[in-house]
Amino acid sequence: MTDPHDPERLRALEDRIAKVKEAQRPKTSRGEEHFSQANMAWRMVTELVAGLLIGFGMGFGLDKLLGTTPIFLVLFIGFGLAAGVKTMMRTAREIEKGQLAEQAEAEKTNAGAPAPDERD
């Protein structure tokens, strides 16, 4: 029969409990996560507005330079909008890849942890 107070078994159990607690502890607080998401949203809005402003500036400049009707203005605002949306989509894809990598890492660390109802 084994000793119920075997120091090696108790130390191993404490180590397993510490690993499980560490794996289940949130990496960031809710406030930090919200702040990060707000930063990403502002980044995407800024990219869209920058594309529009650059297109507006180029179109306006070409119209003034060539003395044409606002054909270049309308054309380049459309190009700026398309470029801004494309940049926003690329940023969204990067964010999604980062979140998927975090989820895969979290699942990987939790895969080695024993089930909560598992007994020795």
Coordinates of C-alpha atoms in Angstrom, one line a residue:
M1 CA 0.0 0.0 0.0
T2 CA 1.3 3.5 -0.8
D3 CA 1.9 6.2 1.7
P4 CA -0.9 8.9 1.3
H5 CA 1.7 11.6 2.2
D6 CA 4.4 10.6 -0.2
P7 CA 6.3 13.9 -0.8
E8 CA 7.2 13.0 -4.5
R9 CA 3.6 12.3 -5.4
L10 CA 2.4 15.5 -3.7
R11 CA 5.1 17.6 -5.4
A12 CA 4.1 16.1 -8.8
L13 CA 0.4 16.8 -8.1
E14 CA 1.3 20.4 -7.1
D15 CA 3.2 20.8 -10.4
R16 CA 0.3 19.5 -12.4
I17 CA -2.1 21.8 -10.6
A18 CA 0.2 24.8 -11.2
K19 CA 0.5 24.0 -14.9
V20 CA -3.3 23.7 -15.3
K21 CA -3.9 27.0 -13.5
E22 CA -1.3 28.7 -15.6
A23 CA -2.8 27.4 -18.8
Q24 CA -6.3 28.6 -17.8
R25 CA -5.2 32.0 -16.6
P26 CA -6.2 34.7 -19.1
K27 CA -3.2 36.2 -21.0
T28 CA -4.6 39.7 -21.1
S29 CA -7.3 41.5 -19.2
R30 CA -10.6 42.4 -20.8
G31 CA -9.6 46.1 -20.7
E32 CA -6.4 45.4 -22.6
E33 CA -8.2 43.2 -25.1
H34 CA -10.8 45.9 -25.7
F35 CA -8.1 48.6 -26.1
S36 CA -6.3 46.4 -28.6
Q37 CA -9.5 45.9 -30.6
A38 CA -10.2 49.6 -30.6
N39 CA -6.7 50.3 -31.9
M40 CA -7.2 47.9 -34.7
A41 CA -10.6 49.5 -35.6
W42 CA -9.0 53.0 -35.6
R43 CA -6.2 51.7 -37.8
M44 CA -8.7 50.3 -40.4
V45 CA -10.7 53.6 -40.4
T46 CA -7.5 55.6 -40.8
E47 CA -6.4 53.4 -43.8
L48 CA -9.8 54.0 -45.5
V49 CA -9.8 57.7 -44.9
A50 CA -6.1 58.0 -46.0
G51 CA -6.9 56.3 -49.3
L52 CA -9.9 58.6 -49.9
L53 CA -7.8 61.7 -49.1
I54 CA -4.9 60.7 -51.3
G55 CA -7.4 60.0 -54.2
F56 CA -9.1 63.3 -53.6
G57 CA -5.8 65.2 -53.6
M58 CA -4.5 63.5 -56.8
G59 CA -7.8 64.0 -58.6
F60 CA -8.2 67.6 -57.5
G61 CA -4.6 68.4 -58.5
L62 CA -4.9 66.8 -61.9
D63 CA -8.2 68.6 -62.6
K64 CA -6.6 71.9 -61.6
L65 CA -3.5 71.2 -63.6
L66 CA -5.3 70.1 -66.8
G67 CA -8.2 72.5 -66.4
T68 CA -10.7 69.7 -66.8
T69 CA -14.1 69.1 -65.2
P70 CA -14.0 67.0 -62.0
I71 CA -13.6 63.8 -64.0
F72 CA -10.2 63.1 -62.4
L73 CA -11.5 64.0 -59.0
V74 CA -14.3 61.4 -59.2
L75 CA -12.1 58.8 -60.8
F76 CA -9.3 59.1 -58.2
I77 CA -11.7 59.2 -55.3
G78 CA -13.0 55.9 -56.6
F79 CA -9.4 54.6 -56.8
G80 CA -8.7 55.8 -53.3
L81 CA -11.8 54.1 -51.9
A82 CA -10.8 50.9 -53.6
A83 CA -7.2 51.1 -52.3
G84 CA -8.5 51.9 -48.7
V85 CA -10.9 48.9 -48.7
K86 CA -8.2 46.6 -50.0
T87 CA -5.8 47.8 -47.3
M88 CA -8.6 47.3 -44.7
M89 CA -9.2 43.8 -45.9
R90 CA -5.5 43.0 -45.7
T91 CA -5.4 44.3 -42.1
A92 CA -8.5 42.2 -41.2
R93 CA -6.8 39.1 -42.6
E94 CA -3.7 39.8 -40.5
I95 CA -5.8 40.2 -37.3
E96 CA -7.6 37.0 -38.1
K97 CA -4.4 35.1 -38.6
G98 CA -3.1 36.4 -35.2
Q99 CA -6.3 35.3 -33.4
L100 CA -6.2 31.9 -35.0
A101 CA -2.6 31.4 -34.0
E102 CA -3.5 32.4 -30.4
Q103 CA -6.3 29.9 -30.3
A104 CA -4.2 27.1 -31.7
E105 CA -1.5 27.9 -29.1
A106 CA -4.1 27.9 -26.3
E107 CA -5.6 24.6 -27.5
K108 CA -2.1 23.1 -27.7
T109 CA -1.2 24.1 -24.1
N110 CA -4.6 22.8 -22.8
A111 CA -4.2 19.5 -24.8
G112 CA -1.6 18.2 -22.3
A113 CA -3.7 19.0 -19.2
P114 CA -5.7 16.2 -17.7
A115 CA -9.5 16.4 -17.7
P116 CA -11.0 18.0 -14.6
D117 CA -12.7 14.8 -13.5
E118 CA -9.6 12.5 -14.1
R119 CA -8.5 10.7 -11.0
D120 CA -5.2 9.0 -10.2

